Short mmCIF file of C-alpha atoms in Angstrom, two decimals:
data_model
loop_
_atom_site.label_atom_id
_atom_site.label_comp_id
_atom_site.label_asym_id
_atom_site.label_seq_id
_atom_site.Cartn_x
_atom_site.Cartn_y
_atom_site.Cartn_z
CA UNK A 1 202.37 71.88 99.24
CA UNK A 2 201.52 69.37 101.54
CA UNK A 3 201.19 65.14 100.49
CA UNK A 4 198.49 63.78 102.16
CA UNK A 5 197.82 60.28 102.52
CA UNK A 6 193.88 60.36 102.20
CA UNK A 7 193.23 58.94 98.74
CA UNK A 8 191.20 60.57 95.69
CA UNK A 9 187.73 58.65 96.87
CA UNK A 10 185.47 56.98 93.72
CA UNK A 11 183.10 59.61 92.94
CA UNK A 12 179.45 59.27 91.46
CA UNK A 13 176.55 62.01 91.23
CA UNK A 14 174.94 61.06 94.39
CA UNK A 15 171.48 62.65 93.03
CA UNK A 16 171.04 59.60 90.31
CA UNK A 17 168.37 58.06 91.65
CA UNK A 18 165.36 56.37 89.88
CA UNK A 19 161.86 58.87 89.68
CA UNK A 20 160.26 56.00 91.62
CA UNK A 21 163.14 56.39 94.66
CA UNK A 22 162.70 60.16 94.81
CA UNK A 23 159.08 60.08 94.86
CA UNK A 24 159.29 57.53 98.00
CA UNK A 25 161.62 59.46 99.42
CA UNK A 26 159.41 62.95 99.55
CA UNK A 27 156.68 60.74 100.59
CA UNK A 28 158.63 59.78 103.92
CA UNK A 29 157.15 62.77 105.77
CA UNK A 30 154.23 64.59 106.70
CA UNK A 31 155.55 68.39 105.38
CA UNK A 32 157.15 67.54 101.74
CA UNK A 33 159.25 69.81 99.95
CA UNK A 34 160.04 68.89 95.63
CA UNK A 35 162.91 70.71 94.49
CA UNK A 36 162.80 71.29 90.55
CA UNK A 37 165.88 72.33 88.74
CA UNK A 38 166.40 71.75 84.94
CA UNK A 39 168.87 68.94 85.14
CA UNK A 40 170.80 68.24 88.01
CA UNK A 41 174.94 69.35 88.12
CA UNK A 42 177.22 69.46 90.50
CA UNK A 43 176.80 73.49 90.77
CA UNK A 44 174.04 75.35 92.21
CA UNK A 45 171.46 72.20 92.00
CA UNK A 46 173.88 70.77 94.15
CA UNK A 47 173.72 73.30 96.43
CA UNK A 48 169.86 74.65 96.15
CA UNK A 49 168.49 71.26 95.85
CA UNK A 50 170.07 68.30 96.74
CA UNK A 51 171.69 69.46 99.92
CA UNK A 52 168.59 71.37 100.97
CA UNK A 53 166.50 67.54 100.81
CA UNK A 54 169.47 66.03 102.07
CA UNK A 55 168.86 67.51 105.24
CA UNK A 56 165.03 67.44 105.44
CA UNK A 57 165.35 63.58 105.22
CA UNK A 58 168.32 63.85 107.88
CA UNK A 59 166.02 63.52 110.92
CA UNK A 60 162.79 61.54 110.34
CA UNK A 61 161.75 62.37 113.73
CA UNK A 62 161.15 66.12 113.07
CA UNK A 63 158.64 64.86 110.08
CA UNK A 64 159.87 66.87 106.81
CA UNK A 65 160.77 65.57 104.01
CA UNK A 66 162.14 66.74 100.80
CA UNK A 67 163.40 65.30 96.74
CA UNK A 68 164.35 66.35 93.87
CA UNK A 69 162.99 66.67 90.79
CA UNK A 70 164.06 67.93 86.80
CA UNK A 71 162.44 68.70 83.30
CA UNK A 72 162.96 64.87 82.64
CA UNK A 73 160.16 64.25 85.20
CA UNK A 74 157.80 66.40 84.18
CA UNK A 75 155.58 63.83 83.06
CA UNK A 76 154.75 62.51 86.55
CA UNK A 77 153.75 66.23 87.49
CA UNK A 78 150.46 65.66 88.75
CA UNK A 79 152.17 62.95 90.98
CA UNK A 80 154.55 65.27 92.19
CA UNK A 81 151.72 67.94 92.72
CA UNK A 82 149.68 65.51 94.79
CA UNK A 83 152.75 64.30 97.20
CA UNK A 84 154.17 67.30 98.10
CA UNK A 85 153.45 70.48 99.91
CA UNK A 86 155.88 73.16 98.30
CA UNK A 87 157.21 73.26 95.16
CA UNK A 88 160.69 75.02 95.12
CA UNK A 89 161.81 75.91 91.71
CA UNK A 90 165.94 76.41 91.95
CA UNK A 91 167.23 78.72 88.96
CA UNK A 92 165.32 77.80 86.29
CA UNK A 93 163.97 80.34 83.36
CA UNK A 94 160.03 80.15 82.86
CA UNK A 95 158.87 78.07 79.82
CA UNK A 96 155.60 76.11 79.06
CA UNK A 97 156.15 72.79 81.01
CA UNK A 98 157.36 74.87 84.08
CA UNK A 99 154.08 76.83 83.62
CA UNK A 100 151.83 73.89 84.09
CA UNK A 101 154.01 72.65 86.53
CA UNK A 102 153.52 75.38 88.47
CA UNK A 103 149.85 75.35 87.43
CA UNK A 104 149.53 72.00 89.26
CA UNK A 105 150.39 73.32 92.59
CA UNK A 106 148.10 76.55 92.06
CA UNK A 107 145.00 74.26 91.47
CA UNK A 108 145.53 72.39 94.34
CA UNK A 109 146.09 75.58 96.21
CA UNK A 110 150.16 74.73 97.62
CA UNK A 111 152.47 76.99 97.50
CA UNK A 112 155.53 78.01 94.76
CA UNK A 113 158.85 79.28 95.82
CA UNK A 114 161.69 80.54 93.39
CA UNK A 115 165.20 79.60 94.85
CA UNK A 116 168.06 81.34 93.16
CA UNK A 117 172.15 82.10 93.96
CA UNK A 118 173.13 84.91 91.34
CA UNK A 119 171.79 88.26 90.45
CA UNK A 120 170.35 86.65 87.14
CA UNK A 121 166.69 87.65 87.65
CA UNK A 122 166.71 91.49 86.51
CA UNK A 123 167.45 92.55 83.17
CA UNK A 124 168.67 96.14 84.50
CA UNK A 125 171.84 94.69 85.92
CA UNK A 126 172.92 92.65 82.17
CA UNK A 127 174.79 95.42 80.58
CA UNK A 128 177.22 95.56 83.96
CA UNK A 129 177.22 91.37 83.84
CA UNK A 130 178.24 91.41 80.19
CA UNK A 131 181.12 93.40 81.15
CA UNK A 132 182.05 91.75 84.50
CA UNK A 133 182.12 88.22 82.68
CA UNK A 134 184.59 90.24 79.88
CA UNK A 135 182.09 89.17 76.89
CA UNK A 136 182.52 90.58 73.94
CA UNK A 137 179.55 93.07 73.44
CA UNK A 138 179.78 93.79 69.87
CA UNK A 139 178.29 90.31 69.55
CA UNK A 140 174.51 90.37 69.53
CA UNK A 141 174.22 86.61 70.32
CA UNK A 142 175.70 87.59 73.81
CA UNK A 143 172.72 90.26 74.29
CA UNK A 144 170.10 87.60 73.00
CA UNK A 145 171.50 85.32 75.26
CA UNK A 146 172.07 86.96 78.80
CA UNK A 147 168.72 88.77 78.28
CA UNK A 148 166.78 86.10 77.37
CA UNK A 149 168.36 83.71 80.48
CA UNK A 150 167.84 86.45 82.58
CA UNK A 151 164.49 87.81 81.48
CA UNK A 152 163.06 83.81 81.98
CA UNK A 153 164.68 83.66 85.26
CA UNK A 154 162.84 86.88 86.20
CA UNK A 155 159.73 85.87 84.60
CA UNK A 156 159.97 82.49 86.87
CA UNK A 157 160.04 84.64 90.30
CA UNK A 158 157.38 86.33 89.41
CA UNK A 159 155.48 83.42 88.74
CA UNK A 160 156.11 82.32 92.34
CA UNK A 161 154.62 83.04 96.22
CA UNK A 162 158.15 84.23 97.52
CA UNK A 163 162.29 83.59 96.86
CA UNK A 164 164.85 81.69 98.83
CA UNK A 165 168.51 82.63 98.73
CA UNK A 166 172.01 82.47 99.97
CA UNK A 167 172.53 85.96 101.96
CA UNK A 168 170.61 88.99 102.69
CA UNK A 169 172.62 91.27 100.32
CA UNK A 170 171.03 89.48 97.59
CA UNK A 171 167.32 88.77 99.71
CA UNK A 172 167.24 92.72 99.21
CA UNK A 173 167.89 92.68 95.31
CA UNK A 174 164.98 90.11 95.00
CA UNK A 175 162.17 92.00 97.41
CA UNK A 176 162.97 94.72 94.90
CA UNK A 177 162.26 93.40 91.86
CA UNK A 178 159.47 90.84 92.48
CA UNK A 179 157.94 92.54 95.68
CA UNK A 180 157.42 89.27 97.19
CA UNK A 181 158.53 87.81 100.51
CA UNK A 182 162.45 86.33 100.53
CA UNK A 183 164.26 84.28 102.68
CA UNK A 184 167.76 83.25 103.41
CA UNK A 185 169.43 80.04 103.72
CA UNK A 186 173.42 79.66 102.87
CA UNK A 187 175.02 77.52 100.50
CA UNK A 188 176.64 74.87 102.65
CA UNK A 189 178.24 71.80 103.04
CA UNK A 190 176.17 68.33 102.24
CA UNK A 191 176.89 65.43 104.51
CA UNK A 192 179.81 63.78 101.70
CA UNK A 193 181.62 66.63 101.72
CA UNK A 194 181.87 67.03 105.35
CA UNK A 195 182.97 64.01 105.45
CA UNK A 196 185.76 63.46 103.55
CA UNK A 197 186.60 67.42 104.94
CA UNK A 198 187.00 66.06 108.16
CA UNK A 199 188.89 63.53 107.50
CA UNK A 200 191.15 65.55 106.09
CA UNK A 201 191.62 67.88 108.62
CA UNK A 202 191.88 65.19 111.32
CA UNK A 203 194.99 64.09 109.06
CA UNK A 204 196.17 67.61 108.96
CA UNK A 205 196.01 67.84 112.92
CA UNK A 206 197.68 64.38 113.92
CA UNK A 207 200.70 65.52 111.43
CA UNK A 208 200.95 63.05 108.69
CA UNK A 209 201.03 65.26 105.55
CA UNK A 210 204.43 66.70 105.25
CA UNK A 211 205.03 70.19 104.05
CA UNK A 212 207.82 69.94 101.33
CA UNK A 213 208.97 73.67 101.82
CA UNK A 214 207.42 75.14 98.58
CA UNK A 215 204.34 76.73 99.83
CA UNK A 216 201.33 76.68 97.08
CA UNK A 217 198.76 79.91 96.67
CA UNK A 218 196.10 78.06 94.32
CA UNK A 219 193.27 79.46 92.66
CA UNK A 220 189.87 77.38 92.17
CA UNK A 221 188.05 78.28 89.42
CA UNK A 222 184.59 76.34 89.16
CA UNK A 223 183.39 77.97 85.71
CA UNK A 224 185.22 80.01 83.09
CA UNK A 225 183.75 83.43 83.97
CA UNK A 226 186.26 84.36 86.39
CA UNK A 227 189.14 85.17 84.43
CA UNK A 228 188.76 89.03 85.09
CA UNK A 229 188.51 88.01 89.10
CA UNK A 230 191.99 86.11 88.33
CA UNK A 231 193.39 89.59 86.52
CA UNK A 232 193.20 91.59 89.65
CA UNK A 233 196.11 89.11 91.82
CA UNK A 234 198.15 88.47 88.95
CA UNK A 235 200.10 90.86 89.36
CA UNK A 236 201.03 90.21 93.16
CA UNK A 237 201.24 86.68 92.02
CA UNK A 238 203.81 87.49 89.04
CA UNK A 239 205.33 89.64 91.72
CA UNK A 240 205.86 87.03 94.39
CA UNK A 241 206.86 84.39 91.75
CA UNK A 242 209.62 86.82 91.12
CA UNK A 243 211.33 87.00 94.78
CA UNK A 244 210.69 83.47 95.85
CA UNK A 245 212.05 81.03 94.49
CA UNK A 246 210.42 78.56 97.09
CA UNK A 247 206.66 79.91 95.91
CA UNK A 248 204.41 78.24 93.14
CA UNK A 249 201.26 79.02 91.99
CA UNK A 250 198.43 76.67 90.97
CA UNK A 251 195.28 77.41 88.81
CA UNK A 252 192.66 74.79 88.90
CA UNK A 253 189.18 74.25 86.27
CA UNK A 254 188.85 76.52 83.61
CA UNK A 255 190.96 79.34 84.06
CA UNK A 256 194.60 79.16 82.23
CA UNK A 257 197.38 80.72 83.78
CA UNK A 258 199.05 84.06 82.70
CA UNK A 259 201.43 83.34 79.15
CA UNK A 260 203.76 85.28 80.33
CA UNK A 261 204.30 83.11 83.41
CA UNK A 262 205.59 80.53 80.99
CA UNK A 263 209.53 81.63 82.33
CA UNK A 264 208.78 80.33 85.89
CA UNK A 265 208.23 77.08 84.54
CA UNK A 266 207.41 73.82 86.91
CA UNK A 267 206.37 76.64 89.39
CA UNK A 268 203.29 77.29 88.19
CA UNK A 269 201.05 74.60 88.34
CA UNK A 270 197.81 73.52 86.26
CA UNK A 271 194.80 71.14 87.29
CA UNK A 272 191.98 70.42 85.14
CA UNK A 273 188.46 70.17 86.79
CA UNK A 274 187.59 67.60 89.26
CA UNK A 275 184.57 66.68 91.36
CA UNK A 276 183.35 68.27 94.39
CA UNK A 277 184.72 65.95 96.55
CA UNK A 278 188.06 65.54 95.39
CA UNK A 279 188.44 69.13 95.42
CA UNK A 280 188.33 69.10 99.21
CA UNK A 281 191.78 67.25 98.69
CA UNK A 282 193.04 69.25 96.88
CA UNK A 283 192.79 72.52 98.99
CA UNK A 284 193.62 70.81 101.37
CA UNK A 285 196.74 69.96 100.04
CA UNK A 286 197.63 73.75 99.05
CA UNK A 287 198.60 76.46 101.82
CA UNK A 288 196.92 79.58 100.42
CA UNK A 289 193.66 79.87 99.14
CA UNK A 290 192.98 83.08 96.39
CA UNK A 291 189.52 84.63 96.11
CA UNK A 292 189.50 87.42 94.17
CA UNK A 293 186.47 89.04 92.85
CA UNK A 294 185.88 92.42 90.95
CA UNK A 295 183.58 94.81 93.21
CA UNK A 296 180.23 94.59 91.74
CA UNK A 297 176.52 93.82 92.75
CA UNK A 298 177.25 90.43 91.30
CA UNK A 299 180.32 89.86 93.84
CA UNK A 300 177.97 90.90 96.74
CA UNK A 301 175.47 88.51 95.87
CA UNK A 302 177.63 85.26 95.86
CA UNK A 303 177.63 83.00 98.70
CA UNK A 304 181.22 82.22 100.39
CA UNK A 305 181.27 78.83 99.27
CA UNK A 306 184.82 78.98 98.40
CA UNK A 307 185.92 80.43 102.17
CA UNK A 308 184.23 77.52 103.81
CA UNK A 309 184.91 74.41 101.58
CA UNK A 310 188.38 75.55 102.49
CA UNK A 311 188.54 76.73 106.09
CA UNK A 312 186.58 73.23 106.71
CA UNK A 313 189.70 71.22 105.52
CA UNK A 314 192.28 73.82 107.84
CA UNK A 315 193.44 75.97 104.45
CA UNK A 316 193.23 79.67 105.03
CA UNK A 317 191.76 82.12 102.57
CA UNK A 318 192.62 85.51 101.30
CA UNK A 319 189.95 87.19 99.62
CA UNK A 320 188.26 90.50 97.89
CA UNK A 321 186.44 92.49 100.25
CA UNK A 322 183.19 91.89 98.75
CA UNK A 323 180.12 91.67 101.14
CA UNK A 324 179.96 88.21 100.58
CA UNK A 325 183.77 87.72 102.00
CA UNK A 326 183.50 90.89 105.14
CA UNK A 327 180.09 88.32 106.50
CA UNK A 328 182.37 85.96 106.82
CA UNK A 329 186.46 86.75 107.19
CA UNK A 330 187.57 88.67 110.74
CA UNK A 331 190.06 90.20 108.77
CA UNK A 332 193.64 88.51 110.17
CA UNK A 333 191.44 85.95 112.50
CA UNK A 334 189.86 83.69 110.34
CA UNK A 335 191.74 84.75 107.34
CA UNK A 336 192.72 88.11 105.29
CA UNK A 337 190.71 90.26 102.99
CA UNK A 338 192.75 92.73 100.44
CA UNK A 339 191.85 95.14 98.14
CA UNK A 340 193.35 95.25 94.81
CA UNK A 341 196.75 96.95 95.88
CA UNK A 342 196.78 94.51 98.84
CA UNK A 343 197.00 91.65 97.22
CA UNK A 344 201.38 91.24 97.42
CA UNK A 345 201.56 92.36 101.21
CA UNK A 346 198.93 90.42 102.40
CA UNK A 347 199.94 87.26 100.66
CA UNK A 348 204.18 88.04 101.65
CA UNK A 349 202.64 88.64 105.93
CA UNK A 350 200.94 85.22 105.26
CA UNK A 351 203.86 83.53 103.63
CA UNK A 352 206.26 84.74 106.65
CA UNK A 353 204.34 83.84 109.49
CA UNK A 354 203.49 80.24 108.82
CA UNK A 355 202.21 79.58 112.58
CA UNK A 356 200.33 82.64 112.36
CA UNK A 357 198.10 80.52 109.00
CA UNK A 358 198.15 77.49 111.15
CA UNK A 359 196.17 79.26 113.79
CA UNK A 360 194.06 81.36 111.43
CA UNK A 361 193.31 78.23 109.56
CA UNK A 362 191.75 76.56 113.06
CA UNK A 363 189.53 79.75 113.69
CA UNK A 364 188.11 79.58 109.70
CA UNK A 365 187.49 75.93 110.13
CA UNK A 366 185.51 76.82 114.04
CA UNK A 367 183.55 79.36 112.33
CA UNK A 368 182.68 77.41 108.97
CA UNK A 369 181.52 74.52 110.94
CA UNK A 370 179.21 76.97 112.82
CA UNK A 371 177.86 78.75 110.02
CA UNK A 372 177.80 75.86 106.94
CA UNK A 373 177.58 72.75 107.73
CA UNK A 374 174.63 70.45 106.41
CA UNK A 375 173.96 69.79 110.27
CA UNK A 376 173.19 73.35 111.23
CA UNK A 377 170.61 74.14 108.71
CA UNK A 378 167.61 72.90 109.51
CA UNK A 379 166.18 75.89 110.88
CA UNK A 380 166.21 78.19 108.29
CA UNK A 381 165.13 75.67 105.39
CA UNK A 382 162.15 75.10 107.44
CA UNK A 383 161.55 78.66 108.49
CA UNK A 384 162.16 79.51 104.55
CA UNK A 385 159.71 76.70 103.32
CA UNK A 386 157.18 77.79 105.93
CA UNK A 387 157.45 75.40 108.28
CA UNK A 388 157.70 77.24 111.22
#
């Protein structure tokens, strides 16, 4: 692990901002985007709305403009109706107060877009996602729930002109279920979190964290679903843990490492939850990055957000190769992909060839920067919005 000298930064939800600020701020420009999502989070409203009006507002010269909005405003709706241009609805199941805000826009003839990151919009695909999140299906709360979220979801899209998401794979799912027009634009990094990501790689690069000789392979886990992903390394990990003494393992957020891992003591490592830009420290700080995922249709529709939140602060990844993970990773480049009997020889060929990581971690953090950084997205939101 390395100890870097870039301190945990105060954190607060950027996105807390008076009704009356927001509304100012979409009426800066002459093309005006409102984002709705239920209640901001740091998750995918982060992603799907904040950063996507974060970089509207970014250049006043080009004349867009874009805010945020939630179920708390929906009393202002006709206000919002009136100001903006498009209303972009960001994963949100359909209910009345949606309806008629969506009804606002329709009477004054602007159009509705449904943004959305997960394959969450088609009731076909719940049995598999009941079983890929390892819920107990003899419960029939867990049916009532998944098919209700996703029905409402699916019921929203269809409400709406046309879809925005995060990669074609899952562009594809959505033409076929709501026969509607879909575009693309990535999950990617807001203007905070470059920051403080290249900070820390700049400290990386003029050599003031140390390396203390016991290499870390951490896992990041942003939500508790993902403890089936986790099952398909632990072996390797258990494995590796076993014939190097020097080797730890970390687990981050929700997930809980393996019981049985109890015997390797101090050398497995646990860290509860933090905020998005802390985190950035924290890869940072670790030499490995794990992302496994079970194959699925719900692994090919995720966006890489884990492989470039790393690779921007010089950390390489290893990860499933889902199609989420080959659009990205140049398989020994820019970092490795394994399948699930990889997963020990890949990570042992990283572990042994630490100049070989230092140079695959430069190439991930090239290509990132090219691909998912707040300051190369302007095209596509606009092109997606209809603002060509």
């Amino acid at each position: 692990m390395l100890t870097l000298r870039t301190p945990q930064q105060p954190y607060h939800d950027p996105w807390l901002l008076p009704l009356g600020e927001r509304l100012r701020m979409l009426l800066r420009g002459d093309k005006r985007a409102a984002y709705y999502y239920e209640a901001p989070n740091n998750s995918s409203f982060r992603y799907r709305a904040y950063n996507m009006a974060q970089v509207l507002n970014a250049d006043p010269a080009a004349g867009c403009s874009g805010s945020w909005f939630h179920r708390d405003d929906l009393g202002h709706m006709s206000t919002i109706a009136d100001g903006a241009d498009v209303l972009v609805i960001c994963r949100s199941g359909w209910e009345q107060a949606l309806a008629a805000l969506v009804a606002q826009f329709r009477r004054r003839g602007k159009p509705v877009l449904f943004d959305i990151d997960d394959l969450v919009f088609d009731t076909r695909h719940v049995p598999l996602l009941v079983a890929a999140l390892g819920l107990d299906g003899r419960e029939l709360r867990v049916w009532d729930d998944w098919f209700g979220m996703v029905a409402r979801m699916g019921a929203t899209l269809l409400a709406c002109d046309g879809g925005i998401t995060t990669n074609a794979f899952l562009a594809e799912r959505m033409r076929e279920f709501s026969q509607r027009p879909v575009a693309v634009v990535p999950n990617f990094m807001n203007r905070e979190q470059l920051a403080i990501s290249n900070a820390l790689w700049d400290e990386k690069q003029r050599a003031e964290c140390m390396g203390d000789g016991r290499p870390v392979l951490a896992y990041f886990s942003g939500s508790p679903s993902h403890r089936l992903d986790f099952a398909l390394i632990a072996p390797a990990l258990e494995a590796l843990l076993e014939c190097r003494p020097e080797l730890r393992v970390m687990t981050l957020g929700y997930l809980e490492p393996e019981p049985s891992w109890a015997r390797f003591g101090q050398r497995v490592l646990r860290a509860p939850f933090t905020d998005w830009i802390d985190l950035q420290r924290r890869v940072a700080a670790v030499e490995v990055n794990l992302m496994p995922l079970q194959p699925s249709v719900f692994a090919d529709s995720k966006s890489p957000l884990k492989f470039f939140e790393a690779a921007a602060v010089g950390t390489v990844s290893i990860g499933s190769p889902t199609a989420n993970h080959v659009d990205c990773i140049v398989d020994g480049e820019n970092g490795c992909l394994a399948r699930a009997h990889e997963w020990e020889r890949q990570l042992s060929a990283l572990l042994d060839t630490p100049a070989t990581m230092a140079a695959m971690a430069a190439r991930a953090r090239e290509s990132a920067l090219q691909r998912f950084a707040w300051t190369t997205q302007a095209p596509a939101i606009r092109l997606a919005l209809g603002w060509t």
